[in-house]
Amino acid sequence: MKTTKKVFLILLCLMFVGSISSIIFSKVKAVQDEEVVLRLAHGQAESSLVAKSVDKLTGKLEANKEMKMGLNIYPSGVLGSEKDMIELVKAGVLDMAKISATALGQFDDYYSIFALPYVFTGVDHYYNSMENSAAVKEIFNMDKDRGFMAIGWYASGARNIYTKDKNPVKSPADLKGKKLRVQESSTSMKMIEQMGGSPVPMTGSETYTALQQNVIDGAENTELALTVDKHGELVSSYTYTEHQYSPDIYIISTNAWNKLPKTQQDFLVKSLKDLNEDYKEVYKEMIKDATKDAEAMGVKFYTIDKAPFIEAVQPMHKAFKAKGGNYSKFYDDIQKYK
């Protein structure tokens, strides 16, 4: 409750900076002769390549004058944490947000499937499932009555393990006694435990200091963490465990969605899909550059046989399916797209 009050105070302050109608308390209008200006928030730093990619959505919407759509973007977590943003979208106070699947799993447990280690066996399986799986489409639409729905996704890359040790991690035995930073979710904590390590949940912003002060021995993230977050200054090895491909999800308020005519709904969904396709290519280059820069910092990269880790987390797969009903159905459907 305190968090929600804090966010609403932030929003009230923003009203004095810009137009009330274009910031938060304006209503989305679907009147034919009126432009619809949606409001989207995310937690990426405004100067980051990810944020700049999201900014392109504004251009995509505004380029089609017939659609009469615009976008105001609030980056850098200015409207609060991902949890705060989800609450604001659910309440219809904020129109849209780009949120990690991990954060959405706190609101709807079905989203936890995206954080299940090795649910995707590789990047092709990941892309194919996200684009074509009936399970993904069903999950995206399950929360309409709870105030939000998902209308697109963002291709985050594979998460891998990196440590201060010079040697790669080839099996759970290599992680024994190692303290690794994980995202603040029960799925991530269980994953690292079964992969042999000791999970230490903390925010991404705390990780550098924790590595520096030897509070943790390593972490798990994409190559970008080595350069953008400068973890490459403190770690020595990066092992391609590829244990998670966890997407970011675009959610929209059910209230805002229902006020859009179908032509604008379809146009918005297509624009998000096009943006994701563009980003896939940008992301490849970002990873190449990050790897090269991290190597210059002294980080060694290792490719391994992932079989020992895949086997180690199978109890999590069995437990997910054992929840029954849609859990088992969704899991099996995603596996069809390998």
PDB file of N, CA, C and O in Angstrom, residues 69-125:
ATOM      1  N   MET A  69      -2.193   7.917 -33.749  1.00  0.00           N
ATOM      2  CA  MET A  69      -1.686   7.382 -32.483  1.00  0.00           C
ATOM      3  C   MET A  69      -0.355   8.019 -32.138  1.00  0.00           C
ATOM      4  O   MET A  69       0.477   8.304 -33.016  1.00  0.00           O
ATOM      5  N   GLY A  70      -0.160   8.245 -30.836  1.00  0.00           N
ATOM      6  CA  GLY A  70       1.100   8.772 -30.341  1.00  0.00           C
ATOM      7  C   GLY A  70       1.507   8.041 -29.074  1.00  0.00           C
ATOM      8  O   GLY A  70       0.764   7.198 -28.556  1.00  0.00           O
ATOM      9  N   LEU A  71       2.688   8.361 -28.572  1.00  0.00           N
ATOM     10  CA  LEU A  71       3.216   7.649 -27.404  1.00  0.00           C
ATOM     11  C   LEU A  71       4.076   8.570 -26.564  1.00  0.00           C
ATOM     12  O   LEU A  71       4.943   9.283 -27.082  1.00  0.00           O
ATOM     13  N   ASN A  72       3.832   8.565 -25.260  1.00  0.00           N
ATOM     14  CA  ASN A  72       4.719   9.221 -24.294  1.00  0.00           C
ATOM     15  C   ASN A  72       5.415   8.130 -23.487  1.00  0.00           C
ATOM     16  O   ASN A  72       4.750   7.240 -22.950  1.00  0.00           O
ATOM     17  N   ILE A  73       6.739   8.196 -23.412  1.00  0.00           N
ATOM     18  CA  ILE A  73       7.517   7.148 -22.750  1.00  0.00           C
ATOM     19  C   ILE A  73       8.143   7.689 -21.463  1.00  0.00           C
ATOM     20  O   ILE A  73       8.716   8.781 -21.444  1.00  0.00           O
ATOM     21  N   TYR A  74       8.055   6.886 -20.385  1.00  0.00           N
ATOM     22  CA  TYR A  74       8.635   7.233 -19.096  1.00  0.00           C
ATOM     23  C   TYR A  74       9.675   6.176 -18.743  1.00  0.00           C
ATOM     24  O   TYR A  74       9.335   5.092 -18.254  1.00  0.00           O
ATOM     25  N   PRO A  75      10.967   6.443 -19.025  1.00  0.00           N
ATOM     26  CA  PRO A  75      12.028   5.453 -18.837  1.00  0.00           C
ATOM     27  C   PRO A  75      12.631   5.506 -17.441  1.00  0.00           C
ATOM     28  O   PRO A  75      12.161   6.251 -16.558  1.00  0.00           O
ATOM     29  N   SER A  76      13.665   4.688 -17.239  1.00  0.00           N
ATOM     30  CA  SER A  76      14.520   4.759 -16.048  1.00  0.00           C
ATOM     31  C   SER A  76      13.799   4.500 -14.731  1.00  0.00           C
ATOM     32  O   SER A  76      14.258   4.914 -13.673  1.00  0.00           O
ATOM     33  N   GLY A  77      12.634   3.851 -14.777  1.00  0.00           N
ATOM     34  CA  GLY A  77      11.922   3.565 -13.538  1.00  0.00           C
ATOM     35  C   GLY A  77      11.387   4.796 -12.842  1.00  0.00           C
ATOM     36  O   GLY A  77      11.185   4.779 -11.616  1.00  0.00           O
ATOM     37  N   VAL A  78      11.124   5.875 -13.592  1.00  0.00           N
ATOM     38  CA  VAL A  78      10.647   7.109 -12.951  1.00  0.00           C
ATOM     39  C   VAL A  78       9.265   6.926 -12.328  1.00  0.00           C
ATOM     40  O   VAL A  78       8.871   7.707 -11.453  1.00  0.00           O
ATOM     41  N   LEU A  79       8.529   5.915 -12.772  1.00  0.00           N
ATOM     42  CA  LEU A  79       7.204   5.670 -12.191  1.00  0.00           C
ATOM     43  C   LEU A  79       7.248   4.521 -11.179  1.00  0.00           C
ATOM     44  O   LEU A  79       6.198   3.983 -10.805  1.00  0.00           O
ATOM     45  N   GLY A  80       8.447   4.157 -10.754  1.00  0.00           N
ATOM     46  CA  GLY A  80       8.568   3.127  -9.733  1.00  0.00           C
ATOM     47  C   GLY A  80       9.164   1.834 -10.258  1.00  0.00           C
ATOM     48  O   GLY A  80       9.659   1.763 -11.384  1.00  0.00           O
ATOM     49  N   SER A  81       9.122   0.808  -9.440  1.00  0.00           N
ATOM     50  CA  SER A  81       9.654  -0.505  -9.793  1.00  0.00           C
ATOM     51  C   SER A  81       8.747  -1.193 -10.810  1.00  0.00           C
ATOM     52  O   SER A  81       7.652  -0.699 -11.124  1.00  0.00           O
ATOM     53  N   GLU A  82       9.179  -2.334 -11.311  1.00  0.00           N
ATOM     54  CA  GLU A  82       8.326  -3.077 -12.241  1.00  0.00           C
ATOM     55  C   GLU A  82       7.008  -3.463 -11.569  1.00  0.00           C
ATOM     56  O   GLU A  82       5.952  -3.418 -12.196  1.00  0.00           O
ATOM     57  N   LYS A  83       7.086  -3.827 -10.315  1.00  0.00           N
ATOM     58  CA  LYS A  83       5.863  -4.158  -9.574  1.00  0.00           C
ATOM     59  C   LYS A  83       4.927  -2.954  -9.527  1.00  0.00           C
ATOM     60  O   LYS A  83       3.712  -3.091  -9.726  1.00  0.00           O
ATOM     61  N   ASP A  84       5.491  -1.774  -9.280  1.00  0.00           N
ATOM     62  CA  ASP A  84       4.677  -0.552  -9.253  1.00  0.00           C
ATOM     63  C   ASP A  84       4.014  -0.310 -10.605  1.00  0.00           C
ATOM     64  O   ASP A  84       2.828   0.042 -10.686  1.00  0.00           O
ATOM     65  N   MET A  85       4.793  -0.490 -11.675  1.00  0.00           N
ATOM     66  CA  MET A  85       4.262  -0.240 -13.016  1.00  0.00           C
ATOM     67  C   MET A  85       3.116  -1.197 -13.351  1.00  0.00           C
ATOM     68  O   MET A  85       2.117  -0.803 -13.965  1.00  0.00           O
ATOM     69  N   ILE A  86       3.272  -2.451 -12.959  1.00  0.00           N
ATOM     70  CA  ILE A  86       2.200  -3.422 -13.198  1.00  0.00           C
ATOM     71  C   ILE A  86       0.932  -2.994 -12.464  1.00  0.00           C
ATOM     72  O   ILE A  86      -0.175  -3.047 -13.012  1.00  0.00           O
ATOM     73  N   GLU A  87       1.085  -2.562 -11.218  1.00  0.00           N
ATOM     74  CA  GLU A  87      -0.067  -2.113 -10.435  1.00  0.00           C
ATOM     75  C   GLU A  87      -0.753  -0.923 -11.107  1.00  0.00           C
ATOM     76  O   GLU A  87      -1.995  -0.842 -11.133  1.00  0.00           O
ATOM     77  N   LEU A  88       0.044  -0.001 -11.634  1.00  0.00           N
ATOM     78  CA  LEU A  88      -0.524   1.180 -12.280  1.00  0.00           C
ATOM     79  C   LEU A  88      -1.267   0.808 -13.564  1.00  0.00           C
ATOM     80  O   LEU A  88      -2.321   1.376 -13.863  1.00  0.00           O
ATOM     81  N   VAL A  89      -0.719  -0.139 -14.317  1.00  0.00           N
ATOM     82  CA  VAL A  89      -1.407  -0.597 -15.526  1.00  0.00           C
ATOM     83  C   VAL A  89      -2.696  -1.309 -15.152  1.00  0.00           C
ATOM     84  O   VAL A  89      -3.746  -1.081 -15.764  1.00  0.00           O
ATOM     85  N   LYS A  90      -2.648  -2.175 -14.149  1.00  0.00           N
ATOM     86  CA  LYS A  90      -3.854  -2.884 -13.713  1.00  0.00           C
ATOM     87  C   LYS A  90      -4.953  -1.911 -13.305  1.00  0.00           C
ATOM     88  O   LYS A  90      -6.132  -2.133 -13.584  1.00  0.00           O
ATOM     89  N   ALA A  91      -4.556  -0.839 -12.660  1.00  0.00           N
ATOM     90  CA  ALA A  91      -5.533   0.152 -12.179  1.00  0.00           C
ATOM     91  C   ALA A  91      -6.039   1.064 -13.294  1.00  0.00           C
ATOM     92  O   ALA A  91      -6.973   1.835 -13.094  1.00  0.00           O
ATOM     93  N   GLY A  92      -5.402   0.993 -14.482  1.00  0.00           N
ATOM     94  CA  GLY A  92      -5.808   1.853 -15.585  1.00  0.00           C
ATOM     95  C   GLY A  92      -5.264   3.254 -15.476  1.00  0.00           C
ATOM     96  O   GLY A  92      -5.668   4.147 -16.217  1.00  0.00           O
ATOM     97  N   VAL A  93      -4.328   3.476 -14.557  1.00  0.00           N
ATOM     98  CA  VAL A  93      -3.717   4.795 -14.388  1.00  0.00           C
ATOM     99  C   VAL A  93      -2.598   5.005 -15.400  1.00  0.00           C
ATOM    100  O   VAL A  93      -2.381   6.099 -15.900  1.00  0.00           O
ATOM    101  N   LEU A  94      -1.882   3.934 -15.726  1.00  0.00           N
ATOM    102  CA  LEU A  94      -0.842   3.925 -16.750  1.00  0.00           C
ATOM    103  C   LEU A  94      -1.325   3.007 -17.874  1.00  0.00           C
ATOM    104  O   LEU A  94      -1.919   1.958 -17.602  1.00  0.00           O
ATOM    105  N   ASP A  95      -1.071   3.392 -19.128  1.00  0.00           N
ATOM    106  CA  ASP A  95      -1.592   2.603 -20.248  1.00  0.00           C
ATOM    107  C   ASP A  95      -0.775   1.348 -20.518  1.00  0.00           C
ATOM    108  O   ASP A  95      -1.329   0.261 -20.677  1.00  0.00           O
ATOM    109  N   MET A  96       0.556   1.500 -20.586  1.00  0.00           N
ATOM    110  CA  MET A  96       1.403   0.392 -20.995  1.00  0.00           C
ATOM    111  C   MET A  96       2.705   0.348 -20.187  1.00  0.00           C
ATOM    112  O   MET A  96       3.117   1.357 -19.606  1.00  0.00           O
ATOM    113  N   ALA A  97       3.349  -0.822 -20.185  1.00  0.00           N
ATOM    114  CA  ALA A  97       4.663  -0.957 -19.549  1.00  0.00           C
ATOM    115  C   ALA A  97       5.409  -2.113 -20.193  1.00  0.00           C
ATOM    116  O   ALA A  97       4.801  -3.063 -20.689  1.00  0.00           O
ATOM    117  N   LYS A  98       6.718  -1.992 -20.228  1.00  0.00           N
ATOM    118  CA  LYS A  98       7.583  -3.103 -20.654  1.00  0.00           C
ATOM    119  C   LYS A  98       8.143  -3.728 -19.387  1.00  0.00           C
ATOM    120  O   LYS A  98       8.887  -3.090 -18.653  1.00  0.00           O
ATOM    121  N   ILE A  99       7.774  -4.982 -19.136  1.00  0.00           N
ATOM    122  CA  ILE A  99       8.031  -5.628 -17.854  1.00  0.00           C
ATOM    123  C   ILE A  99       8.715  -6.976 -18.075  1.00  0.00           C
ATOM    124  O   ILE A  99       8.426  -7.679 -19.045  1.00  0.00           O
ATOM    125  N   SER A 100       9.598  -7.366 -17.187  1.00  0.00           N
ATOM    126  CA  SER A 100      10.205  -8.693 -17.294  1.00  0.00           C
ATOM    127  C   SER A 100       9.168  -9.763 -16.984  1.00  0.00           C
ATOM    128  O   SER A 100       8.269  -9.564 -16.164  1.00  0.00           O
ATOM    129  N   ALA A 101       9.300 -10.903 -17.642  1.00  0.00           N
ATOM    130  CA  ALA A 101       8.399 -12.019 -17.374  1.00  0.00           C
ATOM    131  C   ALA A 101       8.510 -12.457 -15.923  1.00  0.00           C
ATOM    132  O   ALA A 101       7.536 -12.905 -15.315  1.00  0.00           O
ATOM    133  N   THR A 102       9.715 -12.313 -15.358  1.00  0.00           N
ATOM    134  CA  THR A 102       9.934 -12.687 -13.952  1.00  0.00           C
ATOM    135  C   THR A 102       9.048 -11.857 -13.035  1.00  0.00           C
ATOM    136  O   THR A 102       8.423 -12.383 -12.106  1.00  0.00           O
ATOM    137  N   ALA A 103       8.970 -10.542 -13.277  1.00  0.00           N
ATOM    138  CA  ALA A 103       8.131  -9.668 -12.453  1.00  0.00           C
ATOM    139  C   ALA A 103       6.659 -10.012 -12.622  1.00  0.00           C
ATOM    140  O   ALA A 103       5.892 -10.014 -11.653  1.00  0.00           O
ATOM    141  N   LEU A 104       6.242 -10.324 -13.850  1.00  0.00           N
ATOM    142  CA  LEU A 104       4.838 -10.676 -14.084  1.00  0.00           C
ATOM    143  C   LEU A 104       4.464 -11.973 -13.380  1.00  0.00           C
ATOM    144  O   LEU A 104       3.301 -12.175 -13.020  1.00  0.00           O
ATOM    145  N   GLY A 105       5.453 -12.838 -13.160  1.00  0.00           N
ATOM    146  CA  GLY A 105       5.196 -14.090 -12.459  1.00  0.00           C
ATOM    147  C   GLY A 105       4.732 -13.884 -11.025  1.00  0.00           C
ATOM    148  O   GLY A 105       4.108 -14.775 -10.433  1.00  0.00           O
ATOM    149  N   GLN A 106       4.992 -12.694 -10.459  1.00  0.00           N
ATOM    150  CA  GLN A 106       4.523 -12.389  -9.109  1.00  0.00           C
ATOM    151  C   GLN A 106       3.025 -12.069  -9.102  1.00  0.00           C
ATOM    152  O   GLN A 106       2.394 -12.094  -8.053  1.00  0.00           O
ATOM    153  N   PHE A 107       2.473 -11.748 -10.273  1.00  0.00           N
ATOM    154  CA  PHE A 107       1.060 -11.395 -10.390  1.00  0.00           C
ATOM    155  C   PHE A 107       0.229 -12.533 -10.972  1.00  0.00           C
ATOM    156  O   PHE A 107      -0.958 -12.646 -10.684  1.00  0.00           O
ATOM    157  N   ASP A 108       0.855 -13.330 -11.821  1.00  0.00           N
ATOM    158  CA  ASP A 108       0.186 -14.471 -12.437  1.00  0.00           C
ATOM    159  C   ASP A 108       1.230 -15.579 -12.552  1.00  0.00           C
ATOM    160  O   ASP A 108       2.187 -15.467 -13.313  1.00  0.00           O
ATOM    161  N   ASP A 109       1.032 -16.648 -11.813  1.00  0.00           N
ATOM    162  CA  ASP A 109       2.031 -17.714 -11.736  1.00  0.00           C
ATOM    163  C   ASP A 109       2.306 -18.384 -13.069  1.00  0.00           C
ATOM    164  O   ASP A 109       3.368 -18.983 -13.254  1.00  0.00           O
ATOM    165  N   TYR A 110       1.367 -18.302 -14.012  1.00  0.00           N
ATOM    166  CA  TYR A 110       1.609 -18.917 -15.322  1.00  0.00           C
ATOM    167  C   TYR A 110       2.810 -18.290 -16.025  1.00  0.00           C
ATOM    168  O   TYR A 110       3.490 -18.944 -16.815  1.00  0.00           O
ATOM    169  N   TYR A 111       3.068 -17.002 -15.753  1.00  0.00           N
ATOM    170  CA  TYR A 111       4.218 -16.339 -16.370  1.00  0.00           C
ATOM    171  C   TYR A 111       5.546 -16.917 -15.870  1.00  0.00           C
ATOM    172  O   TYR A 111       6.586 -16.702 -16.489  1.00  0.00           O
ATOM    173  N   SER A 112       5.521 -17.657 -14.774  1.00  0.00           N
ATOM    174  CA  SER A 112       6.754 -18.249 -14.255  1.00  0.00           C
ATOM    175  C   SER A 112       7.329 -19.300 -15.198  1.00  0.00           C
ATOM    176  O   SER A 112       8.492 -19.677 -15.070  1.00  0.00           O
ATOM    177  N   ILE A 113       6.535 -19.761 -16.160  1.00  0.00           N
ATOM    178  CA  ILE A 113       7.052 -20.733 -17.127  1.00  0.00           C
ATOM    179  C   ILE A 113       8.219 -20.154 -17.921  1.00  0.00           C
ATOM    180  O   ILE A 113       9.137 -20.871 -18.314  1.00  0.00           O
ATOM    181  N   PHE A 114       8.208 -18.833 -18.140  1.00  0.00           N
ATOM    182  CA  PHE A 114       9.269 -18.205 -18.920  1.00  0.00           C
ATOM    183  C   PHE A 114      10.594 -18.150 -18.152  1.00  0.00           C
ATOM    184  O   PHE A 114      11.658 -17.980 -18.751  1.00  0.00           O
ATOM    185  N   ALA A 115      10.536 -18.279 -16.833  1.00  0.00           N
ATOM    186  CA  ALA A 115      11.740 -18.277 -16.015  1.00  0.00           C
ATOM    187  C   ALA A 115      12.234 -19.685 -15.707  1.00  0.00           C
ATOM    188  O   ALA A 115      13.307 -19.860 -15.114  1.00  0.00           O
ATOM    189  N   LEU A 116      11.483 -20.696 -16.102  1.00  0.00           N
ATOM    190  CA  LEU A 116      11.860 -22.078 -15.841  1.00  0.00           C
ATOM    191  C   LEU A 116      13.149 -22.390 -16.600  1.00  0.00           C
ATOM    192  O   LEU A 116      13.205 -22.248 -17.822  1.00  0.00           O
ATOM    193  N   PRO A 117      14.209 -22.795 -15.895  1.00  0.00           N
ATOM    194  CA  PRO A 117      15.493 -23.019 -16.582  1.00  0.00           C
ATOM    195  C   PRO A 117      15.399 -24.132 -17.622  1.00  0.00           C
ATOM    196  O   PRO A 117      14.823 -25.183 -17.364  1.00  0.00           O
ATOM    197  N   TYR A 118      15.934 -23.826 -18.787  1.00  0.00           N
ATOM    198  CA  TYR A 118      15.976 -24.770 -19.914  1.00  0.00           C
ATOM    199  C   TYR A 118      14.596 -25.172 -20.435  1.00  0.00           C
ATOM    200  O   TYR A 118      14.463 -26.190 -21.097  1.00  0.00           O
ATOM    201  N   VAL A 119      13.570 -24.367 -20.157  1.00  0.00           N
ATOM    202  CA  VAL A 119      12.281 -24.611 -20.806  1.00  0.00           C
ATOM    203  C   VAL A 119      12.428 -24.357 -22.305  1.00  0.00           C
ATOM    204  O   VAL A 119      11.757 -24.972 -23.130  1.00  0.00           O
ATOM    205  N   PHE A 120      13.357 -23.432 -22.653  1.00  0.00           N
ATOM    206  CA  PHE A 120      13.758 -23.218 -24.034  1.00  0.00           C
ATOM    207  C   PHE A 120      15.147 -23.817 -24.212  1.00  0.00           C
ATOM    208  O   PHE A 120      16.068 -23.494 -23.458  1.00  0.00           O
ATOM    209  N   THR A 121      15.302 -24.674 -25.213  1.00  0.00           N
ATOM    210  CA  THR A 121      16.574 -25.379 -25.383  1.00  0.00           C
ATOM    211  C   THR A 121      17.608 -24.585 -26.170  1.00  0.00           C
ATOM    212  O   THR A 121      18.768 -24.987 -26.265  1.00  0.00           O
ATOM    213  N   GLY A 122      17.198 -23.492 -26.749  1.00  0.00           N
ATOM    214  CA  GLY A 122      18.106 -22.649 -27.510  1.00  0.00           C
ATOM    215  C   GLY A 122      17.358 -21.470 -28.080  1.00  0.00           C
ATOM    216  O   GLY A 122      16.135 -21.348 -27.928  1.00  0.00           O
ATOM    217  N   VAL A 123      18.089 -20.591 -28.776  1.00  0.00           N
ATOM    218  CA  VAL A 123      17.479 -19.356 -29.253  1.00  0.00           C
ATOM    219  C   VAL A 123      16.398 -19.617 -30.303  1.00  0.00           C
ATOM    220  O   VAL A 123      15.364 -18.926 -30.331  1.00  0.00           O
ATOM    221  N   ASP A 124      16.597 -20.631 -31.160  1.00  0.00           N
ATOM    222  CA  ASP A 124      15.576 -20.931 -32.175  1.00  0.00           C
ATOM    223  C   ASP A 124      14.282 -21.423 -31.525  1.00  0.00           C
ATOM    224  O   ASP A 124      13.178 -21.036 -31.930  1.00  0.00           O
ATOM    225  N   HIS A 125      14.417 -22.291 -30.528  1.00  0.00           N
ATOM    226  CA  HIS A 125      13.250 -22.784 -29.793  1.00  0.00           C
ATOM    227  C   HIS A 125      12.549 -21.619 -29.082  1.00  0.00           C
ATOM    228  O   HIS A 125      11.313 -21.520 -29.088  1.00  0.00           O
TER     229      HIS A 125
END
